[in-house]
CSV table of C-alpha atoms in Angstrom, one decimal:
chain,number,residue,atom,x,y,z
Y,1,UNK,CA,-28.1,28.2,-23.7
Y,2,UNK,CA,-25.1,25.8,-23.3
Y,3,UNK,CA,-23.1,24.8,-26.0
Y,4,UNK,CA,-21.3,22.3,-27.0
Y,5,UNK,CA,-17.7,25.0,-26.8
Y,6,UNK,CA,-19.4,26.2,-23.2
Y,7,UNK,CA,-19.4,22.6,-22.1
Y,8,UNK,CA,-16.2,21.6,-23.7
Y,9,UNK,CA,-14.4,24.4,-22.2
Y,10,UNK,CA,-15.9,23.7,-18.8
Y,11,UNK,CA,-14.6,20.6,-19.0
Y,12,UNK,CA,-11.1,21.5,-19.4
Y,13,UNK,CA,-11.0,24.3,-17.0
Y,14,UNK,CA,-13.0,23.2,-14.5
Y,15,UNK,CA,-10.2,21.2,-12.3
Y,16,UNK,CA,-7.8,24.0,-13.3
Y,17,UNK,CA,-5.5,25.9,-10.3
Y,18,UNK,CA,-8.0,29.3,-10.0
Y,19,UNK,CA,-5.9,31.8,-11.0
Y,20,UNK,CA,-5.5,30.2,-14.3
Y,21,UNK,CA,-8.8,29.0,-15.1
Y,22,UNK,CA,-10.0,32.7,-16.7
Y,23,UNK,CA,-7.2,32.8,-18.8
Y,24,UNK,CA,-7.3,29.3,-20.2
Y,25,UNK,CA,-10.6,29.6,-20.8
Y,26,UNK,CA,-10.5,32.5,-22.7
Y,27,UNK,CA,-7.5,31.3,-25.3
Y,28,UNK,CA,-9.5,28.6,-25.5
Y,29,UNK,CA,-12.5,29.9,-26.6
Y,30,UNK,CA,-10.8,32.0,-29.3
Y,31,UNK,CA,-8.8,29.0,-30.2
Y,32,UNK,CA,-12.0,27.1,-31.0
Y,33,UNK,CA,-13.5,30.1,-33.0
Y,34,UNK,CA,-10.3,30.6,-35.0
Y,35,UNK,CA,-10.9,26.5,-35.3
Y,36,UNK,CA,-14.0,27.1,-37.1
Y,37,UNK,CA,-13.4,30.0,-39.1
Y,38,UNK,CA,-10.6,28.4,-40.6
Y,39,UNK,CA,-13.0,25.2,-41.4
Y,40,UNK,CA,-16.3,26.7,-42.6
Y,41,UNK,CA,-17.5,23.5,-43.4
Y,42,UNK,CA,-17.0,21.8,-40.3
Y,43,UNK,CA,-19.1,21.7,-37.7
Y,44,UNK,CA,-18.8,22.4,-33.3
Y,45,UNK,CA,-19.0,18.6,-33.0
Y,46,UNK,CA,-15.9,18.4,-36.2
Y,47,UNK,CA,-13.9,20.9,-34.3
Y,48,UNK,CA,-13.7,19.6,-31.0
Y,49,UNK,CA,-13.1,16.6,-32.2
Y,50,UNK,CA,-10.2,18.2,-33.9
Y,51,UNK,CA,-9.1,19.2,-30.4
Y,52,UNK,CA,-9.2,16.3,-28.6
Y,53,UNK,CA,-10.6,15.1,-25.4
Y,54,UNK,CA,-10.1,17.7,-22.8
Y,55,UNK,CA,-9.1,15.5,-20.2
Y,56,UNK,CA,-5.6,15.2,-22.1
Y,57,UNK,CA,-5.8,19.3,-22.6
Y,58,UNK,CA,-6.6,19.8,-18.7
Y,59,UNK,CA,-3.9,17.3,-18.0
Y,60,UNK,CA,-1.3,19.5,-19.6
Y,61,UNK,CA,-2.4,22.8,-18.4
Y,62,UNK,CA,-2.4,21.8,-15.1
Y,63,UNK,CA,1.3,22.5,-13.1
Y,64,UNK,CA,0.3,20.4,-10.0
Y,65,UNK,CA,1.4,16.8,-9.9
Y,66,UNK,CA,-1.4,14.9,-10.9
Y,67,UNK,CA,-0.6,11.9,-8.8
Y,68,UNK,CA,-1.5,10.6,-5.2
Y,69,UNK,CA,1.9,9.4,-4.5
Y,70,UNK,CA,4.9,9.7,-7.2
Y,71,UNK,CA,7.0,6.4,-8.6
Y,72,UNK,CA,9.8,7.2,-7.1
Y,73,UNK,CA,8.1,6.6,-3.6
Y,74,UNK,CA,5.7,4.6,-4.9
Y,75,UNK,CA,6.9,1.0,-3.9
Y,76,UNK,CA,8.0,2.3,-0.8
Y,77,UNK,CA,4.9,3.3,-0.5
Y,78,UNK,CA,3.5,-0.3,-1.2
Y,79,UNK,CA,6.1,-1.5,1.3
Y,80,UNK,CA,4.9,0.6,4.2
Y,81,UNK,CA,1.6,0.0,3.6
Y,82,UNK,CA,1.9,-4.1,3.6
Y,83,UNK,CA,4.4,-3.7,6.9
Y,84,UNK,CA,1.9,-1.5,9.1
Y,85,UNK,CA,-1.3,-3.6,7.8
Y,86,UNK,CA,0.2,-6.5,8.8
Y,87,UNK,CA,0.9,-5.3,12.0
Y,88,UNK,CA,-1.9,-3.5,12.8
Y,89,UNK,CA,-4.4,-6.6,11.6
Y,90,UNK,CA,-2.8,-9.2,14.1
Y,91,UNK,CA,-2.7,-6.8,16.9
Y,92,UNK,CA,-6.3,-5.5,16.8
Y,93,UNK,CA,-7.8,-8.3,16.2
Y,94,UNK,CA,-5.6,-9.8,19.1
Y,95,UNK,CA,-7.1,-6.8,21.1
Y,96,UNK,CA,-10.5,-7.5,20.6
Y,97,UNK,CA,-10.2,-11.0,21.3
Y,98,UNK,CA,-8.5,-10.3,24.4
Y,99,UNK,CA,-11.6,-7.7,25.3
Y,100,UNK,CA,-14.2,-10.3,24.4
Y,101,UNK,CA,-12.5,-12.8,26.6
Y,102,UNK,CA,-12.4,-9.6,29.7
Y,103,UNK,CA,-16.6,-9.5,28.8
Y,104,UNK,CA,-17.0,-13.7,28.4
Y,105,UNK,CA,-18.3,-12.6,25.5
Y,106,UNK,CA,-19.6,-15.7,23.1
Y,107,UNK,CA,-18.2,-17.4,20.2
Y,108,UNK,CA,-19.8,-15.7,17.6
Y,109,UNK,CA,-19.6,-12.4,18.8
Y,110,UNK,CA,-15.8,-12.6,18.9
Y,111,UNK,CA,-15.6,-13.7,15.6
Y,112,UNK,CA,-17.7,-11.0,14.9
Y,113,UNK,CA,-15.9,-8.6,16.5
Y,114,UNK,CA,-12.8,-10.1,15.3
Y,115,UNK,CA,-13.9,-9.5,11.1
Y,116,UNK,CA,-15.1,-5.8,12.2
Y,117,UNK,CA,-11.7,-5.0,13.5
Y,118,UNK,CA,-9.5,-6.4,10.8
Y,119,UNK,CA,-11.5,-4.5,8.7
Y,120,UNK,CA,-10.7,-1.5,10.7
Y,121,UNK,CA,-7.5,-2.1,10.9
Y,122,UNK,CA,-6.9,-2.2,6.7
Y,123,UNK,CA,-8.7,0.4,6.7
Y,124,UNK,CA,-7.6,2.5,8.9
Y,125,UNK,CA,-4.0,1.4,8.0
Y,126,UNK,CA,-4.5,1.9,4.0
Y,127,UNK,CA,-5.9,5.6,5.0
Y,128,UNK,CA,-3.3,7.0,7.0
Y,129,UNK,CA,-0.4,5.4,5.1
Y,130,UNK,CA,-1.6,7.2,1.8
Y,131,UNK,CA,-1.8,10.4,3.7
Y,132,UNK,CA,1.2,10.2,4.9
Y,133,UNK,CA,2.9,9.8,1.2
Y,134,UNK,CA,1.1,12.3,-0.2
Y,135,UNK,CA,2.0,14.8,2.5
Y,136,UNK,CA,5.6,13.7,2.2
Y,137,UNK,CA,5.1,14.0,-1.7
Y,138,UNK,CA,3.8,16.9,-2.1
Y,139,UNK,CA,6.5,18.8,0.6
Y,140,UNK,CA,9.7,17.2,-0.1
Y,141,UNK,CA,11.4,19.4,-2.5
Y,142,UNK,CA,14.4,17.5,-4.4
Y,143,UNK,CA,17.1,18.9,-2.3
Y,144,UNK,CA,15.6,16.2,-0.1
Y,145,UNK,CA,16.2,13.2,-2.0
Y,146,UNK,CA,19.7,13.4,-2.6
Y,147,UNK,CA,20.7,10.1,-3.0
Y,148,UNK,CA,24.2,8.8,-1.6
Y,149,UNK,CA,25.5,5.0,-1.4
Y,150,UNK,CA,24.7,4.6,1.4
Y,151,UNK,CA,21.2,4.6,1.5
Y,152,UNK,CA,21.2,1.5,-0.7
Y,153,UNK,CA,19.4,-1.3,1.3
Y,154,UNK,CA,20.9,-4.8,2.2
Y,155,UNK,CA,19.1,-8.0,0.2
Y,156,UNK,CA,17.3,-10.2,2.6
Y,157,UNK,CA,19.7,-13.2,1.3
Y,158,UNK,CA,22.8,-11.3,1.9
Y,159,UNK,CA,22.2,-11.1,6.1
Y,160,UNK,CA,21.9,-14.7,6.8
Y,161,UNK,CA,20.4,-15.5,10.1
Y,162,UNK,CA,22.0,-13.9,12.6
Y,163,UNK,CA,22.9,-16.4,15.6
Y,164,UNK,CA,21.1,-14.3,17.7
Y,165,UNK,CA,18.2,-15.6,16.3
Y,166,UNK,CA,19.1,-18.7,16.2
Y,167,UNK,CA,19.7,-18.6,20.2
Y,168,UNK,CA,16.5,-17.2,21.0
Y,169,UNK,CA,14.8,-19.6,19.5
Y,170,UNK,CA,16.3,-22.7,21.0
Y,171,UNK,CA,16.1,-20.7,24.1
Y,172,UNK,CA,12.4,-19.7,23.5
Y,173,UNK,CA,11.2,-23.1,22.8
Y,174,UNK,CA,13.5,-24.4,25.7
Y,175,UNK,CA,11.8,-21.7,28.3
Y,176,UNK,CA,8.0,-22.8,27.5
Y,177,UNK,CA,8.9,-26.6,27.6
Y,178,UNK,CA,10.5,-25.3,31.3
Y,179,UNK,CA,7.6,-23.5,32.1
Y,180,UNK,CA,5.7,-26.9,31.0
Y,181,UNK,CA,7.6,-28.6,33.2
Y,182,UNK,CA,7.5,-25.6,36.1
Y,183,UNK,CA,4.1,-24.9,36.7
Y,184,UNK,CA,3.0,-29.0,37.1
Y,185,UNK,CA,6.3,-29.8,39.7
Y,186,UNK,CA,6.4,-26.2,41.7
Y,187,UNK,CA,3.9,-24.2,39.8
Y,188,UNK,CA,3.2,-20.6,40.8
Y,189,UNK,CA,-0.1,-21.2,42.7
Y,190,UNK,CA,0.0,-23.0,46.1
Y,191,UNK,CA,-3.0,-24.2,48.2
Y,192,UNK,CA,-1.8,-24.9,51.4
Y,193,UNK,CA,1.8,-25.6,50.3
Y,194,UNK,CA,0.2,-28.1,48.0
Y,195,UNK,CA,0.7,-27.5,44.3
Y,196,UNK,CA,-1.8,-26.3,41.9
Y,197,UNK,CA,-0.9,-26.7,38.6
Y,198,UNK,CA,-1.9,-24.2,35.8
Y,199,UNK,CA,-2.6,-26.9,33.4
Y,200,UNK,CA,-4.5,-29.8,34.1
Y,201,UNK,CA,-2.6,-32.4,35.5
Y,202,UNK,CA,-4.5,-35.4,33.6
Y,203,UNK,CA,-2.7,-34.0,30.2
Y,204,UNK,CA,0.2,-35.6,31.2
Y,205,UNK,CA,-1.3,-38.9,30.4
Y,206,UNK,CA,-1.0,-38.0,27.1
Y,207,UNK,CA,-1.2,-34.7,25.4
Y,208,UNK,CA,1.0,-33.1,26.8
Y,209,UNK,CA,4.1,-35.0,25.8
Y,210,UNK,CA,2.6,-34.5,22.2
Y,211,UNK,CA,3.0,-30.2,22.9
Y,212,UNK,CA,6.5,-30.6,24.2
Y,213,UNK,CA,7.3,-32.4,21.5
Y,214,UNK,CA,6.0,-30.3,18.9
Y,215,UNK,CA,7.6,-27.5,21.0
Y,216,UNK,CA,11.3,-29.4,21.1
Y,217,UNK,CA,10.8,-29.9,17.1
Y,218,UNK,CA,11.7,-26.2,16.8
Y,219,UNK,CA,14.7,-26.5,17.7
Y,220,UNK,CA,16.3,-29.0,15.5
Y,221,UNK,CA,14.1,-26.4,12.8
Y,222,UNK,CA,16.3,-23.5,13.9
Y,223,UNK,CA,19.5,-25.0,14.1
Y,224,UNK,CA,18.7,-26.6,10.4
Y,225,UNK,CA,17.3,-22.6,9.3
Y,226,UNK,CA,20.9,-21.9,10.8
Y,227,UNK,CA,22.5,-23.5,8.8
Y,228,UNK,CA,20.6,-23.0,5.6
Y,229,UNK,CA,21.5,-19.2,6.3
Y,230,UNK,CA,17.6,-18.4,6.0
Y,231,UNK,CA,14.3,-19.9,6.1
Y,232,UNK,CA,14.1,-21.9,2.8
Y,233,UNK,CA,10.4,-22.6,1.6
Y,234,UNK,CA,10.6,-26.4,2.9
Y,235,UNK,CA,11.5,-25.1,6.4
Y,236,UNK,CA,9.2,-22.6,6.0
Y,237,UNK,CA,6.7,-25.3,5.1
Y,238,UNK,CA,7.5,-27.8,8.7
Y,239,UNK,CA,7.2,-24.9,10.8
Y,240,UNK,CA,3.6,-23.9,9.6
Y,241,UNK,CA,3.0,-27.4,9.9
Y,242,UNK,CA,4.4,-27.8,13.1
Y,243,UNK,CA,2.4,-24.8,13.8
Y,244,UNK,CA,-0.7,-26.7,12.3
Y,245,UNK,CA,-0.3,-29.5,14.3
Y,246,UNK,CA,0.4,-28.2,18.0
Y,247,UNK,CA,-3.1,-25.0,17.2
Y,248,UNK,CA,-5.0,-28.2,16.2
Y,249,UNK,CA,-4.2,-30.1,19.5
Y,250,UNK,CA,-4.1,-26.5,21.9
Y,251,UNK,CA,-7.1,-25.6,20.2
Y,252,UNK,CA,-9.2,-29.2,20.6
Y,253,UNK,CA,-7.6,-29.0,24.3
Y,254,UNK,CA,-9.0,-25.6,24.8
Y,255,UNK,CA,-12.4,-26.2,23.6
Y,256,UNK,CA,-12.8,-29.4,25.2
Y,257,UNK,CA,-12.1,-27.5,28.7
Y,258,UNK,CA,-9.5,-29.8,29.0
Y,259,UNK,CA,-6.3,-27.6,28.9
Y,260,UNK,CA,-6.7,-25.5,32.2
Y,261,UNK,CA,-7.1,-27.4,35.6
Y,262,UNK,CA,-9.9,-27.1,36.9
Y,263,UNK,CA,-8.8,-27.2,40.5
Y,264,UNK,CA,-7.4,-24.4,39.6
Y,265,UNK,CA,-10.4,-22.3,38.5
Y,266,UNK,CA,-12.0,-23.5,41.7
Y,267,UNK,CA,-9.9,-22.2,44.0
Y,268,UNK,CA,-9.0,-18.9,42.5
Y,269,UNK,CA,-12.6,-18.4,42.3
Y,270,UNK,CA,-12.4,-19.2,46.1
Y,271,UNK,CA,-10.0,-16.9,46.9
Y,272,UNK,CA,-11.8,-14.1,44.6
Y,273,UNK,CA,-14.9,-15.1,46.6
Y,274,UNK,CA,-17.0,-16.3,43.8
Y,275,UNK,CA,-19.4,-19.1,44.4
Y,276,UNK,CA,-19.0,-20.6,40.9
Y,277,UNK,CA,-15.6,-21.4,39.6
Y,278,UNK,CA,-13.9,-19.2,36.7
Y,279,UNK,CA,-15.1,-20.6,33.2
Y,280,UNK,CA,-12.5,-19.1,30.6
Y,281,UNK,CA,-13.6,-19.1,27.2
Y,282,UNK,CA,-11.6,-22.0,25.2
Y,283,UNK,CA,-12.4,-20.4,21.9
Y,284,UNK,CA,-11.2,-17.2,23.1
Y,285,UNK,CA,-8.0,-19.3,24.3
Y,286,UNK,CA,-8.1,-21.5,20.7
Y,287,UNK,CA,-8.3,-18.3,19.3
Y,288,UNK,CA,-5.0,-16.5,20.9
Y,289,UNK,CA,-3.2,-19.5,20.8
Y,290,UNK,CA,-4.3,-19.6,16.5
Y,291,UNK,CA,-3.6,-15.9,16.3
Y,292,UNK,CA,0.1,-16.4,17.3
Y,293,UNK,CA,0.4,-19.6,15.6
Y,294,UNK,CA,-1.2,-18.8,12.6
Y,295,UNK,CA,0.7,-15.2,12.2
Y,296,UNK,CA,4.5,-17.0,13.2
Y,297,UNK,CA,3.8,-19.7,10.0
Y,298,UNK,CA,2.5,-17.0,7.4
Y,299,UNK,CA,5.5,-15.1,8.4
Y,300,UNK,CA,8.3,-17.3,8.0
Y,301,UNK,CA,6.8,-18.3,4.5
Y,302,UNK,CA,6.7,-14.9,3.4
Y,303,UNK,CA,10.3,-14.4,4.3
Y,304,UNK,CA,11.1,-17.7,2.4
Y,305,UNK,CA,9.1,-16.6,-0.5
Y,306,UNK,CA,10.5,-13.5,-1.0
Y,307,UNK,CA,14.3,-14.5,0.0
Y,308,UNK,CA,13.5,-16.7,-2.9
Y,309,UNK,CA,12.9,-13.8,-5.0
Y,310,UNK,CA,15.8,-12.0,-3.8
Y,311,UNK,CA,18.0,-14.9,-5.2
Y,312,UNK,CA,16.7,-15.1,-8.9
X,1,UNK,CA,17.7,-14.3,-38.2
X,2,UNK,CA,15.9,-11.1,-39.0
X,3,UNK,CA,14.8,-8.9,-36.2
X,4,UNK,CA,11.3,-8.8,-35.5
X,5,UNK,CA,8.6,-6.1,-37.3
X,6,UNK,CA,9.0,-3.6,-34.3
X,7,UNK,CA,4.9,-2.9,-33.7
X,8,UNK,CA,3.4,0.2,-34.8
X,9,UNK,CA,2.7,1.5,-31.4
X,10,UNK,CA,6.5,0.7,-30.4
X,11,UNK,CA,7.8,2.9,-33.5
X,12,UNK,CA,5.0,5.4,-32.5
X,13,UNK,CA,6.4,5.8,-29.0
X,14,UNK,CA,10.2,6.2,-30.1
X,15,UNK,CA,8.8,8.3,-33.1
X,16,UNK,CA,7.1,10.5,-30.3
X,17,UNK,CA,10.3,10.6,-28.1
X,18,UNK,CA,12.4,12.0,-31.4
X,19,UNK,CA,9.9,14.6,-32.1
X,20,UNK,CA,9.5,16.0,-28.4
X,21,UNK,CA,12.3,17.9,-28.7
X,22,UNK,CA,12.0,19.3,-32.3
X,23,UNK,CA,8.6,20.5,-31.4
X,24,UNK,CA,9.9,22.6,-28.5
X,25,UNK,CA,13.2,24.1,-30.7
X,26,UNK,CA,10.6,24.9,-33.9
X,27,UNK,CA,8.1,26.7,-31.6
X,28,UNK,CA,11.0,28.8,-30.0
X,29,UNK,CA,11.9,29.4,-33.4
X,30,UNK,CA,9.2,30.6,-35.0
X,31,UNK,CA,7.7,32.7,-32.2
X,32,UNK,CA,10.5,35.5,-33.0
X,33,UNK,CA,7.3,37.6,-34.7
X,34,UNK,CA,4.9,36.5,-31.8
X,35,UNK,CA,1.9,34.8,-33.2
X,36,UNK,CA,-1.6,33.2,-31.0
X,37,UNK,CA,-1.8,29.5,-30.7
X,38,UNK,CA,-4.0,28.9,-33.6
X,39,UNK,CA,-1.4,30.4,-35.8
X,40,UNK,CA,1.5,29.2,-34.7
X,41,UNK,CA,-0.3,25.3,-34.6
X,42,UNK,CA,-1.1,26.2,-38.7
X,43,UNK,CA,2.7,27.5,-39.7
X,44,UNK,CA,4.2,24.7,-37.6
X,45,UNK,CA,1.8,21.9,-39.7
X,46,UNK,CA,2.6,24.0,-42.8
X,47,UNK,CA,6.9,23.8,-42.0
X,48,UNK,CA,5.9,19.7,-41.5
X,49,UNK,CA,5.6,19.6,-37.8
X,50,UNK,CA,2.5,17.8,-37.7
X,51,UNK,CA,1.4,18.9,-33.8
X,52,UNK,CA,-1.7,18.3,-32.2
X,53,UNK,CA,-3.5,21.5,-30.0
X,54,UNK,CA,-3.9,19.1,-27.2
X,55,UNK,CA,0.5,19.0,-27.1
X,56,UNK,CA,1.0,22.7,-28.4
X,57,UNK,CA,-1.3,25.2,-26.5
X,58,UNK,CA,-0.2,23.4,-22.9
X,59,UNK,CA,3.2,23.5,-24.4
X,60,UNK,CA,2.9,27.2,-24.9
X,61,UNK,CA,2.0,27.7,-20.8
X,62,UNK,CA,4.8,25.8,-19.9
X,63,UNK,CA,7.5,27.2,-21.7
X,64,UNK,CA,5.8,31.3,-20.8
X,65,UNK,CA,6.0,29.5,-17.1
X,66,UNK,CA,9.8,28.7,-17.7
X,67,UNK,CA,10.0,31.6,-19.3
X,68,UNK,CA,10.9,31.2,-22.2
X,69,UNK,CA,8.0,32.7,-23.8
X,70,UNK,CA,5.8,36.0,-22.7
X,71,UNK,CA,2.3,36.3,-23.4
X,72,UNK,CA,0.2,39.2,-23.8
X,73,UNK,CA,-3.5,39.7,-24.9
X,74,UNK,CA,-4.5,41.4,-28.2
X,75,UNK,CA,-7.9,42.9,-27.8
X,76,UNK,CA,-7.7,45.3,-30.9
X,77,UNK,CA,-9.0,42.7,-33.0
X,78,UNK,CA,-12.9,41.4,-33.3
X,79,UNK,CA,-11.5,38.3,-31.1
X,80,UNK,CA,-8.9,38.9,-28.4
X,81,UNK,CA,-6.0,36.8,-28.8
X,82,UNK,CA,-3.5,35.5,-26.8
X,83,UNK,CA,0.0,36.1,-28.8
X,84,UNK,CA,3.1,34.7,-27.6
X,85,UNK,CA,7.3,35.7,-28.5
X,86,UNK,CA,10.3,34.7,-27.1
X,87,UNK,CA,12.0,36.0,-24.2
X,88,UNK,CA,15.8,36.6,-24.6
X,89,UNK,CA,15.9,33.5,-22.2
X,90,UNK,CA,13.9,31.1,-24.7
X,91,UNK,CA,16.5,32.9,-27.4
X,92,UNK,CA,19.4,31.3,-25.4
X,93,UNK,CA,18.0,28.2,-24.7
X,94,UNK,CA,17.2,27.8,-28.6
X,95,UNK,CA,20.4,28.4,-29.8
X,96,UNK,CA,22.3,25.8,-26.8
X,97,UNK,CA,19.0,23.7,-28.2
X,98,UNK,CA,20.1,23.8,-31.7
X,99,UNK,CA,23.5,23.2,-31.1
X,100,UNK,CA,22.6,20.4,-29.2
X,101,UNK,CA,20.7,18.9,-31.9
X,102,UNK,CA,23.4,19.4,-34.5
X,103,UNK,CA,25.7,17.8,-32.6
X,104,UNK,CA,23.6,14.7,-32.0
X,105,UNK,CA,23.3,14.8,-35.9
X,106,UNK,CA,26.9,14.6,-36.8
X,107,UNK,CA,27.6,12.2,-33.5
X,108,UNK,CA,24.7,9.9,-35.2
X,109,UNK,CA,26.5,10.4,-39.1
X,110,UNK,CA,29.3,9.0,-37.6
X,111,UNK,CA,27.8,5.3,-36.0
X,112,UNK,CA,28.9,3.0,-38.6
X,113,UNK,CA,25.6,1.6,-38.6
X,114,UNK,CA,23.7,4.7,-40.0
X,115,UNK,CA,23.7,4.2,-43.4
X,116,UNK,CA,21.3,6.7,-44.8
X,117,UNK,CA,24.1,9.8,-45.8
X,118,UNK,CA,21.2,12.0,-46.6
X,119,UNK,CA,18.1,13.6,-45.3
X,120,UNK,CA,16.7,11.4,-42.1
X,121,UNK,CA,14.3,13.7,-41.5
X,122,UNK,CA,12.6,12.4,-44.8
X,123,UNK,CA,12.6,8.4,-44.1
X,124,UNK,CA,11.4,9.2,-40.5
X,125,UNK,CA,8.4,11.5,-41.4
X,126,UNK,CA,6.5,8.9,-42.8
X,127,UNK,CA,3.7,8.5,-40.1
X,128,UNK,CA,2.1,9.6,-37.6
């Protein structure tokens, strides 16, 4: 029969390394019969009692590091972790979305496929991270870890905004409002000498001033970033709604069918020899076009949020 | 102003932190004559070292591990035992221990704010 000494002892010893487990068990067991000689009137339950709960014992016999990852990597740890599921997140799901548009899959498939493969991604992500620390944990001896000056990290508020940065964006937002421009006076598909724009030519009684506006706002926004030395949370703020603004009129565009020209689509599918012309999917384009818009505003706030911290 | 009541768990924790050491230089100390857990637990509680088994008898592995202590198994008795003595290592460590802990005495005599000129170890023993 099992006792209540059989089971307690079990309890300790049971997640014990093996070569100590015999040993353990057997001070143990004398320790709880000296216990109880030395209080006749107490009972089993008394003297374990008297003991304690053997998680805490177990705990205490055990050499081992009773950790997943240690607290002196542990933030690092929550640092990687946040970095590669945030990358990994945007660019599956930007994957799948792109293979959905390859199959003409529909609508609410992609979404579909889209929720499945973020939740891949964290998953996946979460998994391989924590393995990683804990293999790094458990073999890096403290020889390793000697720390020296200059390992110490930079703050985020002390490296303002490099002009670099700066540049490319003016540059960036001056190249698409050129390629704007491009593809409707020269455009890279001729018929016949005749030009074929990409986008459809009727936007330009309109809409499309309203997207090379929105696009030229980002660059007063960088030189203003510029000078601030880093995105602040109101500039933070414009550019997601900027970013708001131009995904709301893309993506209306897009699902209307009214962003691509659709002489376009004809003759490509000419030339491709397809009877019927090329449909693309405008959620799958509203989609891309949210992805990257959606991702560059969440960004910048977080890097005005957290400068913010840095500041206090 | 008076200082806030510091919490009981807040004295328990720095209470704990005093004691960690003490109960490490009294079990070298004693274990000169080897003695098994049980015992040792019972002469420690009866010198006022109030130690619970769940502390001591891991305590015990670690410092044989460090070795500091040795171990051996008495099985002449009704009940084997496990009895335990200091090494000469654990011998050195005690005494560089002890001198340790004397010097923190006197360095602590000497802050002008501790008052008490006698017998710490009675004010501080108060709980648990």
């Amino acid at each position: 029969m099992t006792t209540l000494t059989d089971r307690y002892v079990w309890a300790v010893v049971r997640d014990l390394p093996a070569d100590r487990r015999d040993d353990v068990d057997r001070e143990l067991r004398s320790t709880i019969a000296d216990m109880t000689e030395a209080h006749p009137d107490a009972d089993e339950r008394a003297v374990l009692m008297e003991l304690g709960d053997p998680a805490d014992l177990a705990a205490g016999f055990d050499p081992r590091p009773q950790y997943l990852v240690g607290p002196n990597r542990y933030h690092s740890y929550l640092r990687t972790l946040r970095l590669v599921v945030s990358i990994a997140v945007p660019a599956l799901v930007a994957l799948t979305i792109l293979g959905a548009s390859v199959d003409e899959r529909g609508v609410a498939d992609t979404v579909a496929d889209s929720i499945g493969a973020a939740f891949t991604a964290v998953v996946q992500a979460a998994f391989w991270v924590t393995v990683a620390y804990v293999v790094i944990d458990r073999t890096s001896t403290s020889a390793d870890d000697t720390w020296s000056p200059d390992d110490l990290p930079t703050p985020p508020s002390a490296h303002p905004i490099a002009a670099t940065q700066t540049v490319l964006s003016i540059v960036g937002a001056l190249a698409v409002i050129g390629l704007i421009v491009f593809q409707h006076v020269r455009s890279f598909v001729r018929d016949d000498g005749d030009v074929v724009p990409v986008l459809d030519p009727d936007l330009w009684d309109g809409w499309m001033w309203v997207v090379i506006g929105l696009v030229a706002a980002a660059i007063p926004l960088a030189i203003a970033v510029h000078r601030a030395g880093r995105w602040t949370v109101p500039l933070a703020v414009i550019n997601a709604v900027l970013n708001l603004v131009l995904l709301a009129v893309l993506g209306g565009l897009a699902l209307g069918d009214d962003l691509v020209n659709p002489d376009l689509l004809g003759l490509l599918a000419e030339r491709a020899d397809r009877t019927e012309p090329f449909d693309p999917n405008g959620a799958v384009i509203a989609a891309i076009v949210a992805a990257v818009l959606i991702w560059d505003a969440a960004e910048k706030l977080q890097w005005a949020i957290r400068e913010r911290g840095g500041r206090r | 102003m008076a200082p806030p009541e510091s919490p009981p768990d807040v004295l328990a924790v720095h209470l704990q932190e005093v004691r960690r050491g003490t109960v490490v230089l009294a079990c070298l100390a004693l274990l000169d004559d080897d003695r098994y857990g049980y015992a040792l637990l019972e002469t420690l509680a009866a010198a006022g070292f109030d130690v619970d088994g769940n502390t001591l008898y891991p305590l015990l592995r670690r410092l044989e591990s460090q070795g500091l202590l040795t171990s051996r198994w008495d099985t002449d008795e009704a009940r084997p035992r496990k009895f335990y003595a200091v090494t000469e290592l654990g011998r050195t460590v005690r005494d560089a221990m002890w001198a340790e802990w004397r010097h923190h005495d006197q360095a602590l005599r000497q802050l002008p704010t501790i008052t008490t000129d006698d017998a710490p170890t009675d004010t501080t023993r108060n709980e648990s």
